[in-house]
Coordinates of C-alpha atoms and ligand atoms in Angstrom, one line a residue:
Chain A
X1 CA 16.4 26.8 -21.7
X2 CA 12.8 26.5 -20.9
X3 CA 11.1 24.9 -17.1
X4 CA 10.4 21.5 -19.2
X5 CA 14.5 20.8 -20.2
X6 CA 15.1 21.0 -16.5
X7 CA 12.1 19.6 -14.2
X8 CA 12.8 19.5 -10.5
X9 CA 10.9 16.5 -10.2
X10 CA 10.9 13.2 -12.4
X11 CA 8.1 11.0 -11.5
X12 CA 8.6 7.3 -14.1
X13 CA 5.4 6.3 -14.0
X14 CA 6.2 3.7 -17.4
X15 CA 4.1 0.6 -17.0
X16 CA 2.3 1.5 -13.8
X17 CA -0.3 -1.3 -13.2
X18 CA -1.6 0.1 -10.1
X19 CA -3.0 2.9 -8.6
X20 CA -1.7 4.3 -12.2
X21 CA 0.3 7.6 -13.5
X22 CA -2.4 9.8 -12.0
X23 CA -2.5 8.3 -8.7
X24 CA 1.5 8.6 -8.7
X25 CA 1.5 12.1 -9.7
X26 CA -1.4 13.0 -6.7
X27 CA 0.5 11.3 -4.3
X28 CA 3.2 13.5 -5.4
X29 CA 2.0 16.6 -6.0
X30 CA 0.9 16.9 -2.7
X31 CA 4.7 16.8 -1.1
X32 CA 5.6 19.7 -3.2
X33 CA 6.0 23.7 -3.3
X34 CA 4.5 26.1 -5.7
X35 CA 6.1 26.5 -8.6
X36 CA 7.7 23.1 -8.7
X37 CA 8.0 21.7 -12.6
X38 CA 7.6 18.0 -12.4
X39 CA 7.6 15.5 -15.4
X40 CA 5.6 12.1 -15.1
X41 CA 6.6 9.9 -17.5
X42 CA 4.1 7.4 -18.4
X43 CA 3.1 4.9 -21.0
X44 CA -0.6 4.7 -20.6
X45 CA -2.5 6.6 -23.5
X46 CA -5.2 7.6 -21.5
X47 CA -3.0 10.0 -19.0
X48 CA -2.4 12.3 -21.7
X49 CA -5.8 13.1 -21.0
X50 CA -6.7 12.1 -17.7
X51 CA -3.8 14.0 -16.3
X52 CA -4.3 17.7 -18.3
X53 CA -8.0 17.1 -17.2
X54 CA -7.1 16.6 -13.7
X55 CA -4.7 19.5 -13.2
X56 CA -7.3 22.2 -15.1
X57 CA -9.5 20.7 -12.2
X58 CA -7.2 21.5 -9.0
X59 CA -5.6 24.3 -10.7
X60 CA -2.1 23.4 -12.1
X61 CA -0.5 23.9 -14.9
X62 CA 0.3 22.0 -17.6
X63 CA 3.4 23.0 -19.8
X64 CA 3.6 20.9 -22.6
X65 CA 2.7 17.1 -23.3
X66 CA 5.9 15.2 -25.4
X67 CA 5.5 12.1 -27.4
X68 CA 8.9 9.7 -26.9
X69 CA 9.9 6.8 -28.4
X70 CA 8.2 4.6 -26.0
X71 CA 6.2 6.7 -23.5
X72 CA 4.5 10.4 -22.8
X73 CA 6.5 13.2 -21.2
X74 CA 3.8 15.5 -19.7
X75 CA 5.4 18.4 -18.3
X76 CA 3.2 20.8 -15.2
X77 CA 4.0 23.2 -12.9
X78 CA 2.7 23.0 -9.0
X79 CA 0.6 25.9 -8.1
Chain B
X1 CA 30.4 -15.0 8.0
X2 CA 28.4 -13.2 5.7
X3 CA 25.8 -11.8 7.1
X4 CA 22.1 -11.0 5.8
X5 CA 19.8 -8.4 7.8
X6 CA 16.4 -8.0 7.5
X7 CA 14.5 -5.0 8.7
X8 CA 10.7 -5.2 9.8
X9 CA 8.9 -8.9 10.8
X10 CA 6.0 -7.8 8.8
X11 CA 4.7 -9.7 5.8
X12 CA 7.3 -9.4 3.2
X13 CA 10.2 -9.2 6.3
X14 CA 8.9 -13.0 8.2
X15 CA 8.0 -14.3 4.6
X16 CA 11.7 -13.6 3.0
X17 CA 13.6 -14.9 6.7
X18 CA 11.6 -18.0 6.4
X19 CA 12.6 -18.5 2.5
X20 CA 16.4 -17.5 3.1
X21 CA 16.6 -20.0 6.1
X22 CA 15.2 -22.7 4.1
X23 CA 17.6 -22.0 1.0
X24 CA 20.5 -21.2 3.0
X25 CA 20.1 -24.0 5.2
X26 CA 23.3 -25.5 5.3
X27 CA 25.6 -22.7 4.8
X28 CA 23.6 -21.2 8.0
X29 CA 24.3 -24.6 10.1
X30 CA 28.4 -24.2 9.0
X31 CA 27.9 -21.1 10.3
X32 CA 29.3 -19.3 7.6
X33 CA 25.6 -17.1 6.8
X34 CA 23.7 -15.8 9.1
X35 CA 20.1 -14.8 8.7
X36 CA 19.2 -11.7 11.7
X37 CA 15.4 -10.2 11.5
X38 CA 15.2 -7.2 13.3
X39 CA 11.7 -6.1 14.0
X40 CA 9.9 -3.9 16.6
X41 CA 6.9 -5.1 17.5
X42 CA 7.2 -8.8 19.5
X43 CA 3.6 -9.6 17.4
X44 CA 3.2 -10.0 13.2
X45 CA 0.8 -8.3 12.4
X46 CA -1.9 -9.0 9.4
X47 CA -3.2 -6.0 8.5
X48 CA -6.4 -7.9 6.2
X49 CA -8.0 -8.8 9.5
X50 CA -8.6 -4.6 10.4
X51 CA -11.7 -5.0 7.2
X52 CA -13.6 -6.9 9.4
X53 CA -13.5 -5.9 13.1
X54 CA -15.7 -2.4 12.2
X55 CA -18.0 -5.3 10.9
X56 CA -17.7 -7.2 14.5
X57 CA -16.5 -10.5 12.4
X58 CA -12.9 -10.4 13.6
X59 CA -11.2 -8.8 16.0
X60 CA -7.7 -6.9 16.2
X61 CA -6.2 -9.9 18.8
X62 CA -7.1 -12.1 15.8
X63 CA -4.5 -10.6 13.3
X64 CA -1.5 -10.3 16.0
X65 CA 1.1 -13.8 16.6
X66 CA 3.9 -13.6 18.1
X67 CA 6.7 -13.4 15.9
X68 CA 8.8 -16.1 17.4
X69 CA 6.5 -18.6 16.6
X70 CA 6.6 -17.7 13.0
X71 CA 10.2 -17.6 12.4
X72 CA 12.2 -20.7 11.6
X73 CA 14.6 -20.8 14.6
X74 CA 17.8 -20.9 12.0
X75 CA 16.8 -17.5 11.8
X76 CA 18.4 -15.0 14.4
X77 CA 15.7 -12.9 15.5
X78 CA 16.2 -9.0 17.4
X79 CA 12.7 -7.5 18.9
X80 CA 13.8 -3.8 18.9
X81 CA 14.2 -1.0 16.4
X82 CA 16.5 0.0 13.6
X83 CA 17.5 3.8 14.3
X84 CA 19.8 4.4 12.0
X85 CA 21.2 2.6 8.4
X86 CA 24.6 3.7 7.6
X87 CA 25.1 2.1 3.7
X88 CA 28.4 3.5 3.9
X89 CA 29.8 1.2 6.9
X90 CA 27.5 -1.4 5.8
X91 CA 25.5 -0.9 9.5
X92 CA 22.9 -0.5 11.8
X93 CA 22.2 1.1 14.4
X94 CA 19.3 -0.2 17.4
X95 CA 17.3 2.0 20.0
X96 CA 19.2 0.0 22.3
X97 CA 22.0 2.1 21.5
X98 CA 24.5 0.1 22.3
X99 CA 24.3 -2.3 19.5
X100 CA 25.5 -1.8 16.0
X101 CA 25.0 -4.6 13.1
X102 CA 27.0 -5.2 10.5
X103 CA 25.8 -6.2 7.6
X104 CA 27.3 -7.7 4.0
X105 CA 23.4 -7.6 2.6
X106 CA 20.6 -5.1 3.8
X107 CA 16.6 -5.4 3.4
X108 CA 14.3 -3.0 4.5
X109 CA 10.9 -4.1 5.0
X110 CA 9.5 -1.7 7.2
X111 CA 6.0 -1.5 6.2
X112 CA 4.1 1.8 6.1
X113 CA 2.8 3.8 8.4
X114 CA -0.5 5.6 8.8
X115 CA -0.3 9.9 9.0
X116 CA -4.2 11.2 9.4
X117 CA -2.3 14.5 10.7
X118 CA -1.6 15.0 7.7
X119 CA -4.7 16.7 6.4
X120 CA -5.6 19.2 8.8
X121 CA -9.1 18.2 10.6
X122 CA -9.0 14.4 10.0
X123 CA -8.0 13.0 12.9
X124 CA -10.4 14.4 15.2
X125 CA -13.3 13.8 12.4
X126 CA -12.3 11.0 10.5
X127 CA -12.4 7.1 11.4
X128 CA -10.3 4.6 9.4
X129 CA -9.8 0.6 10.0
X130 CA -6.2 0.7 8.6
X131 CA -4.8 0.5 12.2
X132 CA -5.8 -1.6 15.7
X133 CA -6.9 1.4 17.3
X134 CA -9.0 2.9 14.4
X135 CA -10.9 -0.5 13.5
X136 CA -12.0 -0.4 17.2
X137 CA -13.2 2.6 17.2
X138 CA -15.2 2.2 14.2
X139 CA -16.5 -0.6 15.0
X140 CA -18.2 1.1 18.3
X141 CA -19.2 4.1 16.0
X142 CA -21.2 1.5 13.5
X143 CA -22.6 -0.1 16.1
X144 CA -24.8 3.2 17.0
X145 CA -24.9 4.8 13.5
X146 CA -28.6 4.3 12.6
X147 CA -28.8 7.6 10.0
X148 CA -27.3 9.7 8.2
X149 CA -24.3 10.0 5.5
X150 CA -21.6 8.1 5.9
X151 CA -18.8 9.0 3.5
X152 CA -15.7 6.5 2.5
X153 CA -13.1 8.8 1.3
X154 CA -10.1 7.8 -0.1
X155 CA -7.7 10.7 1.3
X156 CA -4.3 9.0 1.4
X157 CA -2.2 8.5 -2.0
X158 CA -0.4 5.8 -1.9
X159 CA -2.5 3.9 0.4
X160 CA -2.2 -0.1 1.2
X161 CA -4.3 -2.4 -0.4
X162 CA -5.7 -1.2 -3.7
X163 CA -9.2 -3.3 -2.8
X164 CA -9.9 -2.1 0.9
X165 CA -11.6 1.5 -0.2
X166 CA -13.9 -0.3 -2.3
X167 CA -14.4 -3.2 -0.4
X168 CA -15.6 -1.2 2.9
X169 CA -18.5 0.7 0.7
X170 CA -20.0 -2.0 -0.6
X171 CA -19.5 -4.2 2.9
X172 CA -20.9 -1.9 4.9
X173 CA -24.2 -1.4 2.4
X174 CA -24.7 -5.3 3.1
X175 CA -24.4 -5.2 6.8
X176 CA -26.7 -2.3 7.2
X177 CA -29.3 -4.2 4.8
X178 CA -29.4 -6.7 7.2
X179 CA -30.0 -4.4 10.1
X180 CA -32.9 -2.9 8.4
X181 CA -30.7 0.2 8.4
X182 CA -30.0 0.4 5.0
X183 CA -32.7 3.1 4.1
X184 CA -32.0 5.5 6.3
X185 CA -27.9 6.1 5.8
X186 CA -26.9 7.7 2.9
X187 CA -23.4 6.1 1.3
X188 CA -21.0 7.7 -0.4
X189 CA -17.5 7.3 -1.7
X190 CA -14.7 9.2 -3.1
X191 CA -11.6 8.6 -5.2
X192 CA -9.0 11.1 -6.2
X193 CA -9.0 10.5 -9.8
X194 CA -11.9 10.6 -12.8
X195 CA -12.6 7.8 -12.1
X196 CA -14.0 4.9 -9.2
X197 CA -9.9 3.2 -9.1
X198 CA -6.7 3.4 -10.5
X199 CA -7.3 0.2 -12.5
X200 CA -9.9 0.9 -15.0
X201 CA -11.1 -2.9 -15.0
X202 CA -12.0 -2.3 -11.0
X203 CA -13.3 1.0 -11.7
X204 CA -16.1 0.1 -14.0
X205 CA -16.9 -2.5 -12.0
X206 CA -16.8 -0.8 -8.5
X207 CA -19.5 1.9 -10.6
X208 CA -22.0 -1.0 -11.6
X209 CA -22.2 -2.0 -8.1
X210 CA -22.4 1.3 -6.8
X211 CA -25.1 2.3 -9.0
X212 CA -26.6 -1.1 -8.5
X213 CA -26.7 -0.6 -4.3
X214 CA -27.5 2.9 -4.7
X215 CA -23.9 3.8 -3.4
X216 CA -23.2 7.6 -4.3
X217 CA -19.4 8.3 -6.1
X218 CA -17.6 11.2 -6.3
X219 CA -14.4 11.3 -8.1
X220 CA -11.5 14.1 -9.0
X221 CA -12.4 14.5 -5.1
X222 CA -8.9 15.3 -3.1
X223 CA -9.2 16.0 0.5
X224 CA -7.4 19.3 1.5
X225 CA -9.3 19.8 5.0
X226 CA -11.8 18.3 7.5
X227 CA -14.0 20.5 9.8
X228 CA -14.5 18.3 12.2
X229 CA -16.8 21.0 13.6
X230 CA -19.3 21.4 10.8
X231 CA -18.8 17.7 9.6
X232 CA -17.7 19.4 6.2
X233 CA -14.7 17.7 3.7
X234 CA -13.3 20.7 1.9
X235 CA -11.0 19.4 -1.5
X236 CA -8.3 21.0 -3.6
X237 CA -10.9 20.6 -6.8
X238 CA -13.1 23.5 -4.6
X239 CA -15.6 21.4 -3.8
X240 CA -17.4 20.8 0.1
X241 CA -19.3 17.5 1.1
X242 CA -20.8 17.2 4.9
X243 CA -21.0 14.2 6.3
X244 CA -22.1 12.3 9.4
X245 CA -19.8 9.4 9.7
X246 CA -16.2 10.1 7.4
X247 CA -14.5 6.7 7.5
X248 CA -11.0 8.0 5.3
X249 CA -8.0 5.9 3.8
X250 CA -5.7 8.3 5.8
X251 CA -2.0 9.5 3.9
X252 CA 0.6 7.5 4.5
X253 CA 4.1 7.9 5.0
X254 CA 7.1 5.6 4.1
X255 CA 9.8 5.8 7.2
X256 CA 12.5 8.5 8.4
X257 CA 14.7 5.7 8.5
X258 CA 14.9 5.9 4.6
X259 CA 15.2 9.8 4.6
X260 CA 18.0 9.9 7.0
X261 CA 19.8 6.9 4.7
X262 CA 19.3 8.9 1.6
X263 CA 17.3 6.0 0.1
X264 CA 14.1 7.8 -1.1
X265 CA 13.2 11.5 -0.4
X266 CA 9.4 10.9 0.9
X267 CA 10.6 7.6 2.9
X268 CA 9.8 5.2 0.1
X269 CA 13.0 3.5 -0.8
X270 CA 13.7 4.3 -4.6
X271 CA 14.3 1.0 -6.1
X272 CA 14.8 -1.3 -9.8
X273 CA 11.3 -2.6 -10.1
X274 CA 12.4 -5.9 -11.1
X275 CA 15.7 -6.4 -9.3
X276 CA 14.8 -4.5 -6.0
X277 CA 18.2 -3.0 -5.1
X278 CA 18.2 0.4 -3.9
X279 CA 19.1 3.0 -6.4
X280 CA 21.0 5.2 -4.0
X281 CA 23.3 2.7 -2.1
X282 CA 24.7 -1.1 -2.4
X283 CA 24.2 -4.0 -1.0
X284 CA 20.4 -2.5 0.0
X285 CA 17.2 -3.7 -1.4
X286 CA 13.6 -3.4 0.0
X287 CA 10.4 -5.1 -0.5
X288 CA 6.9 -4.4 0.7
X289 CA 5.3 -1.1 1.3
X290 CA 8.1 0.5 1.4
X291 CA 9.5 -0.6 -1.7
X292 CA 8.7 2.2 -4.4
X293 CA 7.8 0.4 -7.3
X294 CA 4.9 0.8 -9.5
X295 CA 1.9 -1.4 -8.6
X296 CA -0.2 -1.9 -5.5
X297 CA 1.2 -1.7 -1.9
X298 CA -0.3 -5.2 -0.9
X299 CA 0.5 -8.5 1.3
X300 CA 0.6 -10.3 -2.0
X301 CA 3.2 -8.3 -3.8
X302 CA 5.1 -8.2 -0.3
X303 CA 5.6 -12.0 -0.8
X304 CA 5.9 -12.2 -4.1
X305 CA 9.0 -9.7 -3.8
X306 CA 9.9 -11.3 -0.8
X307 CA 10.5 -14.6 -2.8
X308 CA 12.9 -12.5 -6.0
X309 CA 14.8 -11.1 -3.1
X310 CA 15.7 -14.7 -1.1
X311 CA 16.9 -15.9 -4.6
X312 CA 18.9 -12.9 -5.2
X313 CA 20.4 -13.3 -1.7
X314 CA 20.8 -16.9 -1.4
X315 CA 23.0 -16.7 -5.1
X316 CA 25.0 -13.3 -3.6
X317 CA 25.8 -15.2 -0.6
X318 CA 27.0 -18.2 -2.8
X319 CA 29.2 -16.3 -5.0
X320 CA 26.7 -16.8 -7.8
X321 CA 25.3 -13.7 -9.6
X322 CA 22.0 -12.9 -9.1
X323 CA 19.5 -13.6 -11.4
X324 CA 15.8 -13.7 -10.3
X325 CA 13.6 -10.6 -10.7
X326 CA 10.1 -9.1 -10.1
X327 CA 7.8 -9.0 -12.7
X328 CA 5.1 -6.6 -10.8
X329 CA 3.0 -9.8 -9.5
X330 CA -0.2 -9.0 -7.7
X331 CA -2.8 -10.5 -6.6
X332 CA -6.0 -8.7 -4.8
X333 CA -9.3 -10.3 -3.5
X334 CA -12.2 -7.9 -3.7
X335 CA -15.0 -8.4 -1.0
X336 CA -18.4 -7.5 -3.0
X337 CA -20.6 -7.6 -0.1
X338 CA -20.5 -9.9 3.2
X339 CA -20.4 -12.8 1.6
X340 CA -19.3 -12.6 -2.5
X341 CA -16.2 -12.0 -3.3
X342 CA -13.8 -11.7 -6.5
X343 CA -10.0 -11.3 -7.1
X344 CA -7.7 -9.7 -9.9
X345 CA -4.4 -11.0 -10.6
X346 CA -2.0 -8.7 -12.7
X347 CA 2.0 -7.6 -13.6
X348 CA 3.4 -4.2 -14.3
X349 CA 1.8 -2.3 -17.4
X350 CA -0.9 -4.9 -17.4
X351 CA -4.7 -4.1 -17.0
X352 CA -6.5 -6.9 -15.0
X353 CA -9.9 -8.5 -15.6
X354 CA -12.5 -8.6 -12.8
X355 CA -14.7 -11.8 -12.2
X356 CA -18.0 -12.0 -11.5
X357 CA -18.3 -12.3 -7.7
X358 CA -19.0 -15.7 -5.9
X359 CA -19.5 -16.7 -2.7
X360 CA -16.6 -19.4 -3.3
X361 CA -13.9 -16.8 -3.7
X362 CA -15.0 -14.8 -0.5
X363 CA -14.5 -18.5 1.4
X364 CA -11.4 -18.3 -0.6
X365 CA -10.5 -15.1 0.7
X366 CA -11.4 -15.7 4.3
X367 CA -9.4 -19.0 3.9
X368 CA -6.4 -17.5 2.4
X369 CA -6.6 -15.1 5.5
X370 CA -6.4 -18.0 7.8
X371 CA -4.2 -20.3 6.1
X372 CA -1.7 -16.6 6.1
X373 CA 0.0 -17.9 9.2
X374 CA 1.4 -21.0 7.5
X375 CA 2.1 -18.5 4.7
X376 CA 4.4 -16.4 6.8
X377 CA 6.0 -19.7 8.1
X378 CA 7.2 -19.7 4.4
X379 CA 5.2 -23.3 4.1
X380 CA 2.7 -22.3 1.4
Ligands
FAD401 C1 -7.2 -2.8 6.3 C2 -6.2 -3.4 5.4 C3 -6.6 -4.5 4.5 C4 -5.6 -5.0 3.7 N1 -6.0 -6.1 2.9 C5 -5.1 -6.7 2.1 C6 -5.5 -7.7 1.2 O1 -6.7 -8.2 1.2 N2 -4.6 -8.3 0.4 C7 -3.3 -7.8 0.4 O2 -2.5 -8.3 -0.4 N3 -2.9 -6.8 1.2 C8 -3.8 -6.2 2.0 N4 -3.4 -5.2 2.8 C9 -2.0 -4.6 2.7 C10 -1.0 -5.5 3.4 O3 -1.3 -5.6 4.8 C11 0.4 -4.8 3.4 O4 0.7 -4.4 2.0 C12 1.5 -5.7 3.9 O5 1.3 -5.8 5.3 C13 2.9 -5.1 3.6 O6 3.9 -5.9 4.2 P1 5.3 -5.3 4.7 O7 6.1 -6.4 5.0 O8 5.8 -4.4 3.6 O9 4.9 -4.4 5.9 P2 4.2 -4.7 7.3 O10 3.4 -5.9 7.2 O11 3.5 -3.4 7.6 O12 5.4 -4.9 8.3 C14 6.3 -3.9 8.7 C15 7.1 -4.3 9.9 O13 8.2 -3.5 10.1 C16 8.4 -3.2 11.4 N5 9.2 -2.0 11.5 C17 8.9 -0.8 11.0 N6 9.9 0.1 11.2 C18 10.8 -0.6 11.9 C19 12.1 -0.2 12.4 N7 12.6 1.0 12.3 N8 12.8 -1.2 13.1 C20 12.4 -2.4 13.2 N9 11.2 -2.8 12.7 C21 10.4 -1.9 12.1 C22 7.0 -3.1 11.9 O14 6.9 -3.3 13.3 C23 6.3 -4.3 11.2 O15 6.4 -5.5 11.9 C24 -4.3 -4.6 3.7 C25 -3.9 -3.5 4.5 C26 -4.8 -3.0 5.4 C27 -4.4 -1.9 6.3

């Protein structure tokens, strides 16, 4: 079983309007310990992108991106 | 009796006793409901007014009423504070601690609270005018600030009021204009993300105007430390600003209360975004700040839930099911200056569009924030 079948955290982030999947997952991130997998689910396009780009930037890492049915799995680990 | 409790006499708290009187009218004068806020502080407070104080065009005695003369008196009001929420036994516990409430249905509207401590540094050299005491003391600071940077930093995620961080930016560019002060401070703000705001619609137009009032931006920009010593912001992206003047959304924090209830693990309560009811326990919803649902932690979604939740409650306490439910509604007004204003209107998954700014909608704005008190009265 890998990190991503398991994560410790489930952030559903489907349909945010506002502050958005990557606000949610900040606001998160900052409550939890290293090593931490979290998975934000979200179905806005653009955080499959924002949201790798942000976590290259403050230095976690991103495990794997996974396209659903009707929304984006992306998969990190807290550093 | 069945009995309804309501937990904080804030917007979404005095709003929903207010609608549940009114519906519930009658079965209240049988006596067979009854209708208890509980709040702590003897004043509402409304929060909107803390923009304008820094500015010296309010100030914070003009956003406190007493609650008891907002409350419809079929409404049994409590002033003290909820300790504990048992959603096993259905009850609460007060600091009093003598008194224990029973309740048949539970709301929680117990706002948010502010946490600068959070970020090591900030409270010694930040300001903020999300709270009485910080508005105050910005306001004196402004008054003598005559150069230098001032920074707007958006440290706390989630924060209240998706417009206030961009609002205080472009306000406070205005008000120095007209001191003649404008040319020498240095303005600069900073959001978390890649961009100026969460919604993309506010984002490109927060950056015009920025550009357009020579407004600095600075995003990806997450506040680790302050040192309130050097006047330097340190982020978790690596990166170091110095400032003069830091005026910071501070982090915010949901309540212990919800912790200890087992209702939400940072003190949000984790809730069905349209029906409200707490995940974890039954006979519990919340509304407000508190509330953890996706969209903006704002006075209008407050009411808006407030109003779902009444219905739900009024039908529960007739027997009926329960069938109204939140569709994300919110509406924000966006101050473009001192006197220009806009407002965006949206639901969940949906991206809003901003207007062009006019000085009607700030009258709009500062008339909504007046006619508020016959809002929370539940008559508009
Ligand atoms: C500077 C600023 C500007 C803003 N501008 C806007 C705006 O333009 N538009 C907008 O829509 N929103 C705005 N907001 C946000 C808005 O004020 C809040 O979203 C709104 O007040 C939330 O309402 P609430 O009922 O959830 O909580 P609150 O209004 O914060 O009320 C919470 C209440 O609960 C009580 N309480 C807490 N814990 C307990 C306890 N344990 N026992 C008993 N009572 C308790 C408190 O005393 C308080 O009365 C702004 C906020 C700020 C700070």
């Amino acid at each position: 079983m890998t990190d991503t079948d398991d994560p410790d955290v489930t952030i559903d982030s489907k349909d945010a309007s506002c502050p958005g999947p990557l606000m949610d997952l900040i606001g998160k991130v900052k409550t939890l310990d290293t090593g931490t997998v979290v998975e934000l689910q979200t179905t806005a396009r653009n955080s499959t992108t924002d949201v790798p780009e942000w976590l290259e930037e403050a230095g976690h890492e991103l495990l794997e991106i996974e396209e659903r049915d009707e929304y984006w799995s992306i998969y990190l680990e807290v550093n | 009796m069945h009995r309804i409790a309501i937990v904080g006499g804030g917007t979404g708290g005095t709003v929903l006793a207010n609608r549940l009187a009114s519906e519930l009218q009658s079965e209240i004068e049988a006596g067979d409901v009854e209708v208890r806020l509980i709040t702590a502080d003897p004043n509402h407070v409304y929060k909107p007014t803390f923009l304008y104080v820094p500015f010296g065009k309010k100030t914070v005695d003009d956003a406190k009423r007493p609650i008891e003369e907002l409350v419809d008196r079929r409404v049994t009001l409590t002033i003290d504070e909820v300790t504990d929420v048992n959603t096993d036994r259905n009850r609460l516990s007060l600091a009093d601690r003598t008194t224990r409430l029973h309740y048949d249905q539970l709301v929680l509207a117990t706002g948010a609270t502010l946490e600068p401590e959070a970020v090591p540094g900030l409270a010694e050299g930040g300001h903020h005018f999300y709270g009485p005491d910080g508005a105050e003391r910005l306001r004196d600071e402004l008054a003598d600030f005559t150069e230098g940077h001032l920074v707007l930093s958006v440290v706390g995620v989630p924060h209240m009021c998706p417009a206030a961080p961009v609002e205080f930016p472009l306000m406070v560019d205005d008000w120095l204009r007209e001191r003649g002060r404008r040319e020498d401070v240095e303005i600069t703000y900073t959001y978390p993300i890649n961009r100026a705001h969460g919604l993309e619609s506010v984002a490109d137009w927060a950056t015009d105007l920025f550009e357009e009032r020579d407004i600095s931006l600075e995003t990806f920009f997450n506040v680790d430390e302050v040192d309130p010593d050097a006047n330097v912001i340190e982020t978790v992206e690596g990166d170091d600003l110095e400032y003069d003047l830091l005026v910071a959304i501070p982090p915010h924090r949901g309540s212990d209360l919800v912790i200890d209830a087992g209702l939400g693990d940072d003190g949000w309560v984790d809730v069905d975004r349209h029906t409200l009811e707490a995940t974890a326990a039954e006979d519990v919803y919340a509304i407000g700040d508190v509330a953890d649902v996706p969209t903006s932690k704002a006075g209008s979604v407050a009411h808006y839930e407030a109003g779902v939740v009444a219905d739900r409650i009024a039908s529960r306490a007739r027997g009926e099911t329960p069938t109204a439910t939140y569709d994300g509604k919110t509406v924000c007004f966006l101050e473009a200056g001192m006197d220009e204003a806009t407002f965006i209107e949206f639901t969940y998954g949906e991206e809003p569009y901003v207007r062009e700014p006019s000085t009607p909608i700030h009258w709009a704005k500062l008339g909504y924030n007046e006619s508020y008190w016959l809002t929370a009265r539940g008559l508009l």
